[in-house]
């Protein structure tokens, strides 16, 4: 039997290109459904894992799925904002902790996430270099952001003002990188974290400026009783240092300041149920959703579609097998002389056929190895070509 | 391509899948699902919500001396409450060093007034977990709040006219309000340090007794009611209100050196004739002292208890001292 | 089984005629070709050339001697053993161990190199040992045939003359008692033809093997012990048969 394998191996080796094409045909045909299945399972696992780690999300009324996906992945358009005071609805009873997320702005194409230090603890984010946030204007960047923008602690990045003619606010501010997170292999790697108060400054709710009582005459338009009117030359700060922060102040009530969503971590199941019923009343302007449920619903659709793929893969497999059969038959016909020689030399017909079938078996073994390797590679080293489809935020 | 990009792309594709499914766009759907599968992510290690690790020894920081003192009364025998070292600077102009901010981040609780009655404006510009902040004004009744509505307003830039006025921060100068604040601190301490609940409860009873004494002392002083005083800033309004004293406040405390002539003019036209004492949080600058003397107005420095008093003391003795100073100055005034 | 072939057969040794075909009647089932002759005897160590026009049945005769084809009637005996009466497996074993064959179109295995082509009979017969001695034997045969430096080349990389030598080497590997060559010089130039025939003679003499060469090339017939005109053989029989009738 060893000799048969050896002969088959020599045949396969001699006709390496022909064999490679056959292996490729079989591998690709089989890889397609296998890879889809494996990767879809992994995706399901991954997305569910992140969703499960985010118990509940509170946000403006609208698509619950969009809200959940945006809050856990920071993807898509920022949802309608809700007042920061909504946090109190969640935390007032002491039955849940709440983490605000403000995700309206970007800097150098990366999402700027305003939140609190509790978020870092909640997600288990660890500072790799530098330090955590200290004050308004500081930012800690995800590992990928640091890599993509070549940032190190001490560097500065300017937030992007979406609407430069928006006179109501949205000032671009210069953020100072205080730290860089270790890779977390999650969406947190791809965003810039700031104190939520920093995003409110970008919103225009808080600003610092020179003390109007001490501005020079050239910038003072007039005094009317207690009212001092300064010119627009008294600029809001776009860069924060200790001096400018002394003068930074917020206008309005913080409870009215906006947040994109709130991550809710109930103390127990009962608290969760109570909060759900309390916040999801029809007259409520906000809603509370469970990301896990939303993601599971989404995945149910995806798996439904996967059935179409399976049917398609089956048809592809059958057609490939038929083509393969044709190729093998033609090959056997071409090798009729070889079989005759073997027979004339004294080789049994069974051995003759066994030798040629073994070649086919070898092709299938190699194809199986290829499929296994490619599946493992797909899992461990994700395909690079897919980055072409990735749209930077 | 890293897994994160995949995840982000996955989310986009997932959304597209849903849209295609709804609109029955099967071909697009198949492309989307293929991409979705192909971009599948490897095992994530990121999504973990770590349990909170609390320090064995409670670490509590209070932003003002009054709150520090009251909290210390509650935590007596458990731990030392610390506070910012304003180092003689006027707290409004003080700004913490990074080390102190980090200390606050490491603390279990940070006791402050919070909200619009923030006694230390810098607190709104530093990063501290809201879950650690004990905002004592949450326990103050709305009717007890005192608002300054005549603070200087100014107008500039796109924001237009706006003022930096609002609630007065030194709420604790009213003993009844201070007691409400202390009650709130008590609740948060017990919630945060349940292992010390018994001791805190014991301390609370002693604190309540002290408040009762102080409030009784305030109630005794009835001859000051209806008197009119001047103050260099609205800080002492809670104190005066609890004594039934009327005050006319100015915004002079932040002025360094001589006042502008217009400010004196305004003072001369607006000060009540009956008022002959002006209260300051610190001795006024010599030029201002001279101006006051020339108008036969005396000045007295009271302690607003935002920063630590020069002579280490506590909330109750400082309140007694303030009370004594007010009584003495107004008694002289009567003479 | 290998030992069985190695052990001398008393009948085999005693037989005066190494090859004997008696009263052979053969016809292809799907053609009109018919081969018939009463007797053909070839002595041990004899070098015989079989000549005749194309299509007269020379190759069929070799296939009958090798046991690849079986006659409808008559007996084919090699060394006293009736190969035509053997079972298929037995006949194959007999063929592979004792008969060396050189085919008309070389019929080398394209995916094996020269050395492996020479060893091919061993590869396809599990009863034969593929040991160091066999390998050395293959090297030695290649050397004898002037292929020492081409042992790792594939047939497609060889000239026709070299391919022919490989085919002879494959036939010689197991020191066969009978060497059957079907047009071995068909594609060679004159000098190579003579060299090839010399090689076959040399191998035949070395082992005292019987050499039967089918050819229509009259230029190489000089050294053969006997030349059989196959057309005559068949014709004589036909005449004899008619006479008897």
CSV table of C-alpha atoms in Angstrom, one decimal, chain B:
chain,number,residue,atom,x,y,z
B,1,UNK,CA,-7.1,43.9,9.0
B,2,UNK,CA,-7.6,44.0,12.7
B,3,UNK,CA,-10.7,42.6,14.3
B,4,UNK,CA,-12.0,45.9,15.3
B,5,UNK,CA,-12.3,47.1,11.8
B,6,UNK,CA,-14.1,43.9,11.1
B,7,UNK,CA,-16.4,44.5,13.9
B,8,UNK,CA,-17.2,48.0,12.8
B,9,UNK,CA,-17.7,46.9,9.3
B,10,UNK,CA,-19.8,44.1,10.6
B,11,UNK,CA,-22.1,46.5,12.3
B,12,UNK,CA,-22.5,48.5,9.1
B,13,UNK,CA,-23.2,45.3,7.1
B,14,UNK,CA,-25.6,44.1,9.8
B,15,UNK,CA,-27.6,47.2,9.4
B,16,UNK,CA,-27.5,46.8,5.6
B,17,UNK,CA,-28.7,43.2,6.0
B,18,UNK,CA,-31.7,44.4,8.0
B,19,UNK,CA,-32.5,47.0,5.4
B,20,UNK,CA,-32.2,44.6,2.5
B,21,UNK,CA,-34.3,42.0,4.3
B,22,UNK,CA,-37.0,44.5,4.9
B,23,UNK,CA,-37.0,45.6,1.2
B,24,UNK,CA,-36.6,42.0,0.0
B,25,UNK,CA,-33.4,42.9,-1.9
B,26,UNK,CA,-32.1,39.3,-2.0
B,27,UNK,CA,-29.0,39.8,-4.2
B,28,UNK,CA,-27.7,42.6,-2.0
B,29,UNK,CA,-28.7,40.6,1.0
B,30,UNK,CA,-26.5,37.7,-0.2
B,31,UNK,CA,-23.5,40.0,-0.7
B,32,UNK,CA,-24.0,41.5,2.7
B,33,UNK,CA,-24.2,38.2,4.4
B,34,UNK,CA,-21.1,36.9,2.6
B,35,UNK,CA,-19.2,40.0,3.8
B,36,UNK,CA,-20.7,39.6,7.2
B,37,UNK,CA,-19.5,36.0,7.4
B,38,UNK,CA,-16.1,36.7,5.8
B,39,UNK,CA,-15.3,39.5,8.1
B,40,UNK,CA,-16.2,37.4,11.2
B,41,UNK,CA,-14.2,38.4,14.2
B,42,UNK,CA,-11.8,36.4,16.3
B,43,UNK,CA,-12.3,35.8,20.0
B,44,UNK,CA,-12.5,39.1,21.8
B,45,UNK,CA,-10.9,39.5,25.2
B,46,UNK,CA,-12.1,43.0,25.6
B,47,UNK,CA,-15.6,42.8,26.8
B,48,UNK,CA,-15.2,42.4,30.4
B,49,UNK,CA,-16.8,44.4,33.1
B,50,UNK,CA,-14.4,44.1,35.9
B,51,UNK,CA,-15.7,44.1,39.5
B,52,UNK,CA,-15.0,47.2,41.4
B,53,UNK,CA,-12.0,46.9,43.7
B,54,UNK,CA,-12.5,49.0,46.8
B,55,UNK,CA,-9.7,50.0,49.0
B,56,UNK,CA,-9.7,48.5,52.5
B,57,UNK,CA,-9.2,51.9,54.1
B,58,UNK,CA,-11.9,54.4,53.0
B,59,UNK,CA,-10.6,57.3,51.1
B,60,UNK,CA,-12.8,60.3,51.3
B,61,UNK,CA,-12.1,63.8,50.0
B,62,UNK,CA,-14.3,66.9,50.7
B,63,UNK,CA,-14.0,70.0,48.5
B,64,UNK,CA,-14.8,72.6,51.2
B,65,UNK,CA,-13.7,72.8,54.8
B,66,UNK,CA,-17.3,72.8,56.1
B,67,UNK,CA,-18.1,69.6,54.3
B,68,UNK,CA,-14.8,68.1,55.3
B,69,UNK,CA,-15.5,68.9,58.9
B,70,UNK,CA,-19.0,67.5,58.8
B,71,UNK,CA,-17.9,64.3,57.0
B,72,UNK,CA,-15.0,63.9,59.4
B,73,UNK,CA,-17.5,64.0,62.3
B,74,UNK,CA,-19.4,61.1,60.6
B,75,UNK,CA,-16.2,59.2,59.9
B,76,UNK,CA,-14.6,59.8,63.3
B,77,UNK,CA,-12.6,56.7,64.2
B,78,UNK,CA,-12.8,55.3,60.7
B,79,UNK,CA,-10.6,57.4,58.5
B,80,UNK,CA,-9.2,60.9,57.9
B,81,UNK,CA,-11.1,63.0,55.4
B,82,UNK,CA,-8.8,65.1,53.3
B,83,UNK,CA,-9.5,68.3,51.3
B,84,UNK,CA,-7.7,70.4,48.8
B,85,UNK,CA,-4.9,72.6,50.1
B,86,UNK,CA,-6.0,76.0,48.9
B,87,UNK,CA,-2.8,77.3,50.4
B,88,UNK,CA,-4.3,80.7,51.2
B,89,UNK,CA,-5.5,81.2,47.6
B,90,UNK,CA,-9.0,82.4,47.1
B,91,UNK,CA,-10.8,79.0,46.1
B,92,UNK,CA,-12.4,80.6,43.1
B,93,UNK,CA,-9.0,81.2,41.6
B,94,UNK,CA,-7.4,78.0,42.8
B,95,UNK,CA,-6.8,75.2,40.5
B,96,UNK,CA,-5.8,71.7,41.6
B,97,UNK,CA,-2.6,70.1,40.6
B,98,UNK,CA,-2.7,66.9,38.6
B,99,UNK,CA,-1.6,64.8,41.6
B,100,UNK,CA,-4.6,66.0,43.6
B,101,UNK,CA,-7.0,65.2,40.7
B,102,UNK,CA,-5.5,61.7,40.6
B,103,UNK,CA,-6.0,61.5,44.3
B,104,UNK,CA,-9.7,62.4,43.9
B,105,UNK,CA,-9.9,59.7,41.1
B,106,UNK,CA,-8.5,57.1,43.5
B,107,UNK,CA,-10.8,58.2,46.4
B,108,UNK,CA,-13.9,56.3,47.2
B,109,UNK,CA,-16.1,59.4,47.6
B,110,UNK,CA,-15.7,63.0,46.9
B,111,UNK,CA,-18.0,65.2,49.0
B,112,UNK,CA,-19.1,68.5,47.4
B,113,UNK,CA,-22.1,70.7,47.0
B,114,UNK,CA,-22.4,69.9,43.3
B,115,UNK,CA,-24.8,71.1,40.7
B,116,UNK,CA,-25.2,74.8,40.3
B,117,UNK,CA,-24.1,75.5,43.8
B,118,UNK,CA,-20.6,74.3,43.2
B,119,UNK,CA,-18.3,75.8,45.9
B,120,UNK,CA,-15.3,75.1,43.8
B,121,UNK,CA,-15.8,75.8,40.1
B,122,UNK,CA,-12.7,73.9,39.2
B,123,UNK,CA,-14.5,70.7,40.1
B,124,UNK,CA,-16.5,71.0,36.9
B,125,UNK,CA,-13.4,71.0,34.8
B,126,UNK,CA,-11.7,67.9,36.2
B,127,UNK,CA,-12.4,64.3,35.6
B,128,UNK,CA,-13.9,62.5,38.5
B,129,UNK,CA,-16.4,59.6,38.2
B,130,UNK,CA,-19.9,60.9,38.9
B,131,UNK,CA,-20.5,57.8,40.9
B,132,UNK,CA,-17.9,59.0,43.4
B,133,UNK,CA,-19.3,62.5,43.7
B,134,UNK,CA,-21.5,63.1,46.7
B,135,UNK,CA,-23.5,66.1,45.7
B,136,UNK,CA,-25.0,67.3,48.9
B,137,UNK,CA,-27.3,69.9,47.4
B,138,UNK,CA,-29.4,66.9,46.4
B,139,UNK,CA,-30.8,66.9,49.9
B,140,UNK,CA,-31.5,70.7,50.1
B,141,UNK,CA,-35.1,71.8,49.8
B,142,UNK,CA,-35.7,74.1,46.9
B,143,UNK,CA,-37.1,76.8,49.2
B,144,UNK,CA,-33.8,76.9,51.0
B,145,UNK,CA,-31.7,77.8,48.0
B,146,UNK,CA,-30.5,81.4,47.7
B,147,UNK,CA,-29.9,82.7,44.3
B,148,UNK,CA,-27.9,85.7,43.2
B,149,UNK,CA,-29.7,87.2,40.2
B,150,UNK,CA,-27.8,90.5,40.0
B,151,UNK,CA,-24.4,89.1,39.2
B,152,UNK,CA,-22.5,91.0,36.5
B,153,UNK,CA,-23.6,89.8,33.0
B,154,UNK,CA,-21.6,90.1,29.9
B,155,UNK,CA,-22.0,89.5,26.2
B,156,UNK,CA,-19.6,88.4,23.7
B,157,UNK,CA,-19.3,86.0,20.8
B,158,UNK,CA,-21.9,83.8,19.3
B,159,UNK,CA,-23.4,82.9,22.6
B,160,UNK,CA,-24.6,86.5,23.2
B,161,UNK,CA,-25.5,87.8,26.6
B,162,UNK,CA,-25.0,85.6,29.5
B,163,UNK,CA,-24.1,85.8,33.2
B,164,UNK,CA,-22.1,83.8,35.6
B,165,UNK,CA,-24.6,84.2,38.4
B,166,UNK,CA,-26.5,81.4,40.1
B,167,UNK,CA,-26.9,79.6,43.4
B,168,UNK,CA,-24.8,80.7,46.3
B,169,UNK,CA,-22.4,77.9,47.2
B,170,UNK,CA,-21.8,78.4,51.0
B,171,UNK,CA,-25.0,76.6,51.9
B,172,UNK,CA,-23.6,75.2,55.1
B,173,UNK,CA,-23.5,78.6,56.7
B,174,UNK,CA,-27.2,77.9,57.5
B,175,UNK,CA,-27.0,75.2,60.2
B,176,UNK,CA,-30.4,73.7,59.2
B,177,UNK,CA,-29.2,73.4,55.6
B,178,UNK,CA,-25.9,72.1,56.7
B,179,UNK,CA,-27.7,69.4,58.7
B,180,UNK,CA,-29.6,68.3,55.6
B,181,UNK,CA,-26.3,68.1,53.7
B,182,UNK,CA,-24.7,66.1,56.5
B,183,UNK,CA,-27.7,63.7,56.4
B,184,UNK,CA,-27.1,63.2,52.7
B,185,UNK,CA,-23.4,62.5,53.3
B,186,UNK,CA,-24.4,60.1,56.0
B,187,UNK,CA,-26.6,58.1,53.6
B,188,UNK,CA,-23.9,57.9,51.0
B,189,UNK,CA,-21.3,56.9,53.5
B,190,UNK,CA,-23.4,54.0,54.8
B,191,UNK,CA,-24.2,52.9,51.3
B,192,UNK,CA,-20.6,53.0,50.3
B,193,UNK,CA,-19.0,51.7,53.5
B,194,UNK,CA,-21.6,49.3,54.9
B,195,UNK,CA,-18.9,47.6,56.9
B,196,UNK,CA,-18.6,50.9,59.0
B,197,UNK,CA,-22.4,51.5,59.1
B,198,UNK,CA,-22.7,51.0,62.9
B,199,UNK,CA,-19.9,53.5,63.7
B,200,UNK,CA,-21.1,56.0,61.2
B,201,UNK,CA,-24.6,55.7,62.7
B,202,UNK,CA,-23.2,56.4,66.2
B,203,UNK,CA,-21.2,59.4,64.9
B,204,UNK,CA,-24.4,60.7,63.2
B,205,UNK,CA,-26.2,60.8,66.5
B,206,UNK,CA,-23.4,62.9,68.0
B,207,UNK,CA,-23.5,65.1,65.0
B,208,UNK,CA,-27.2,65.7,65.3
B,209,UNK,CA,-26.7,66.7,68.9
B,210,UNK,CA,-24.1,69.2,67.9
B,211,UNK,CA,-26.5,70.6,65.2
B,212,UNK,CA,-29.2,70.9,67.8
B,213,UNK,CA,-26.9,72.9,70.0
B,214,UNK,CA,-25.9,75.2,67.2
B,215,UNK,CA,-29.4,75.7,65.9
B,216,UNK,CA,-30.5,76.4,69.5
B,217,UNK,CA,-27.7,79.1,69.7
B,218,UNK,CA,-29.0,80.6,66.5
B,219,UNK,CA,-32.5,80.6,67.7
B,220,UNK,CA,-31.4,82.4,70.9
B,221,UNK,CA,-30.0,85.4,69.0
B,222,UNK,CA,-33.2,87.3,68.2
B,223,UNK,CA,-31.9,90.9,68.7
B,224,UNK,CA,-30.1,90.9,65.3
B,225,UNK,CA,-33.3,90.3,63.3
B,226,UNK,CA,-34.1,93.0,60.9
B,227,UNK,CA,-30.6,94.5,61.0
B,228,UNK,CA,-29.0,95.5,57.7
B,229,UNK,CA,-25.4,94.7,56.9
B,230,UNK,CA,-23.1,95.0,53.9
B,231,UNK,CA,-21.1,92.2,52.4
B,232,UNK,CA,-18.3,92.1,49.8
B,233,UNK,CA,-19.8,89.1,48.2
B,234,UNK,CA,-23.1,87.0,48.5
B,235,UNK,CA,-21.3,84.2,50.3
B,236,UNK,CA,-22.7,85.0,53.7
B,237,UNK,CA,-26.3,85.2,52.7
B,238,UNK,CA,-27.1,81.8,54.2
B,239,UNK,CA,-25.6,82.9,57.5
B,240,UNK,CA,-27.4,86.2,57.6
B,241,UNK,CA,-30.7,84.7,56.5
B,242,UNK,CA,-30.6,82.1,59.3
B,243,UNK,CA,-30.1,85.0,61.8
B,244,UNK,CA,-32.8,87.2,60.2
B,245,UNK,CA,-30.2,89.8,59.2
B,246,UNK,CA,-30.7,91.6,55.9
B,247,UNK,CA,-27.6,92.1,53.8
B,248,UNK,CA,-26.7,94.1,50.8
B,249,UNK,CA,-24.0,92.4,48.8
B,250,UNK,CA,-21.5,93.6,46.3
B,251,UNK,CA,-19.0,91.8,44.2
B,252,UNK,CA,-15.8,93.2,45.6
B,253,UNK,CA,-14.0,90.1,46.9
B,254,UNK,CA,-12.3,89.4,43.7
B,255,UNK,CA,-11.0,92.9,43.2
B,256,UNK,CA,-7.4,93.3,43.9
B,257,UNK,CA,-6.3,96.7,45.2
B,258,UNK,CA,-8.2,99.9,44.6
B,259,UNK,CA,-11.8,99.8,43.4
B,260,UNK,CA,-12.9,101.6,40.3
B,261,UNK,CA,-14.5,104.9,40.9
B,262,UNK,CA,-17.7,103.7,39.3
B,263,UNK,CA,-17.9,100.9,41.9
B,264,UNK,CA,-17.6,103.4,44.8
B,265,UNK,CA,-20.2,105.6,43.1
B,266,UNK,CA,-22.5,102.6,42.8
B,267,UNK,CA,-21.8,101.7,46.5
B,268,UNK,CA,-22.6,105.3,47.7
B,269,UNK,CA,-25.9,105.3,45.9
B,270,UNK,CA,-27.0,101.8,46.7
B,271,UNK,CA,-25.9,101.1,50.2
B,272,UNK,CA,-28.6,101.2,52.8
B,273,UNK,CA,-28.1,104.1,55.2
B,274,UNK,CA,-28.6,101.9,58.3
B,275,UNK,CA,-25.7,99.6,57.3
B,276,UNK,CA,-22.5,100.4,59.0
B,277,UNK,CA,-20.6,97.1,58.9
B,278,UNK,CA,-19.3,95.3,55.9
B,279,UNK,CA,-18.5,91.6,56.1
B,280,UNK,CA,-15.7,90.1,54.0
B,281,UNK,CA,-14.3,86.6,53.7
B,282,UNK,CA,-10.9,88.1,54.4
B,283,UNK,CA,-9.6,91.5,55.4
B,284,UNK,CA,-10.2,93.9,52.4
B,285,UNK,CA,-7.2,95.4,50.6
B,286,UNK,CA,-5.8,98.6,52.3
B,287,UNK,CA,-7.2,100.9,49.7
B,288,UNK,CA,-10.7,99.5,50.2
B,289,UNK,CA,-10.3,99.6,53.9
B,290,UNK,CA,-9.4,103.3,53.6
B,291,UNK,CA,-12.5,103.9,51.4
B,292,UNK,CA,-14.8,102.2,53.9
B,293,UNK,CA,-13.3,104.1,56.8
B,294,UNK,CA,-13.8,107.3,55.0
B,295,UNK,CA,-17.5,106.4,54.9
B,296,UNK,CA,-17.6,105.3,58.5
B,297,UNK,CA,-18.1,101.7,57.7
B,298,UNK,CA,-16.3,99.1,59.6
B,299,UNK,CA,-15.4,95.7,58.2
B,300,UNK,CA,-15.3,92.2,59.7
B,301,UNK,CA,-13.8,89.1,58.2
B,302,UNK,CA,-15.9,86.0,58.6
B,303,UNK,CA,-15.0,82.5,57.7
B,304,UNK,CA,-17.1,81.0,54.8
B,305,UNK,CA,-15.4,77.6,55.5
B,306,UNK,CA,-14.6,76.8,51.9
B,307,UNK,CA,-10.9,76.7,52.7
B,308,UNK,CA,-9.4,75.5,55.9
B,309,UNK,CA,-9.3,78.2,58.6
B,310,UNK,CA,-5.9,79.3,59.7
B,311,UNK,CA,-6.4,77.9,63.2
B,312,UNK,CA,-7.3,74.3,62.7
B,313,UNK,CA,-10.8,73.9,64.1
B,314,UNK,CA,-14.1,72.4,63.1
B,315,UNK,CA,-17.4,73.4,61.5
B,316,UNK,CA,-19.2,74.0,64.8
B,317,UNK,CA,-16.5,76.1,66.5
B,318,UNK,CA,-16.1,78.2,63.3
B,319,UNK,CA,-19.8,78.8,63.2
B,320,UNK,CA,-19.7,79.9,66.8
B,321,UNK,CA,-16.8,82.1,66.0
B,322,UNK,CA,-18.6,83.7,63.0
B,323,UNK,CA,-21.7,84.1,65.2
B,324,UNK,CA,-19.6,85.8,67.9
B,325,UNK,CA,-18.0,88.2,65.3
B,326,UNK,CA,-21.4,89.1,63.9
B,327,UNK,CA,-22.9,89.6,67.3
B,328,UNK,CA,-20.0,91.7,68.5
B,329,UNK,CA,-19.8,93.9,65.4
B,330,UNK,CA,-23.5,94.5,65.3
B,331,UNK,CA,-23.6,95.1,69.0
B,332,UNK,CA,-20.9,97.8,68.6
B,333,UNK,CA,-22.9,99.1,65.8
B,334,UNK,CA,-25.9,99.4,68.1
B,335,UNK,CA,-23.8,101.3,70.6
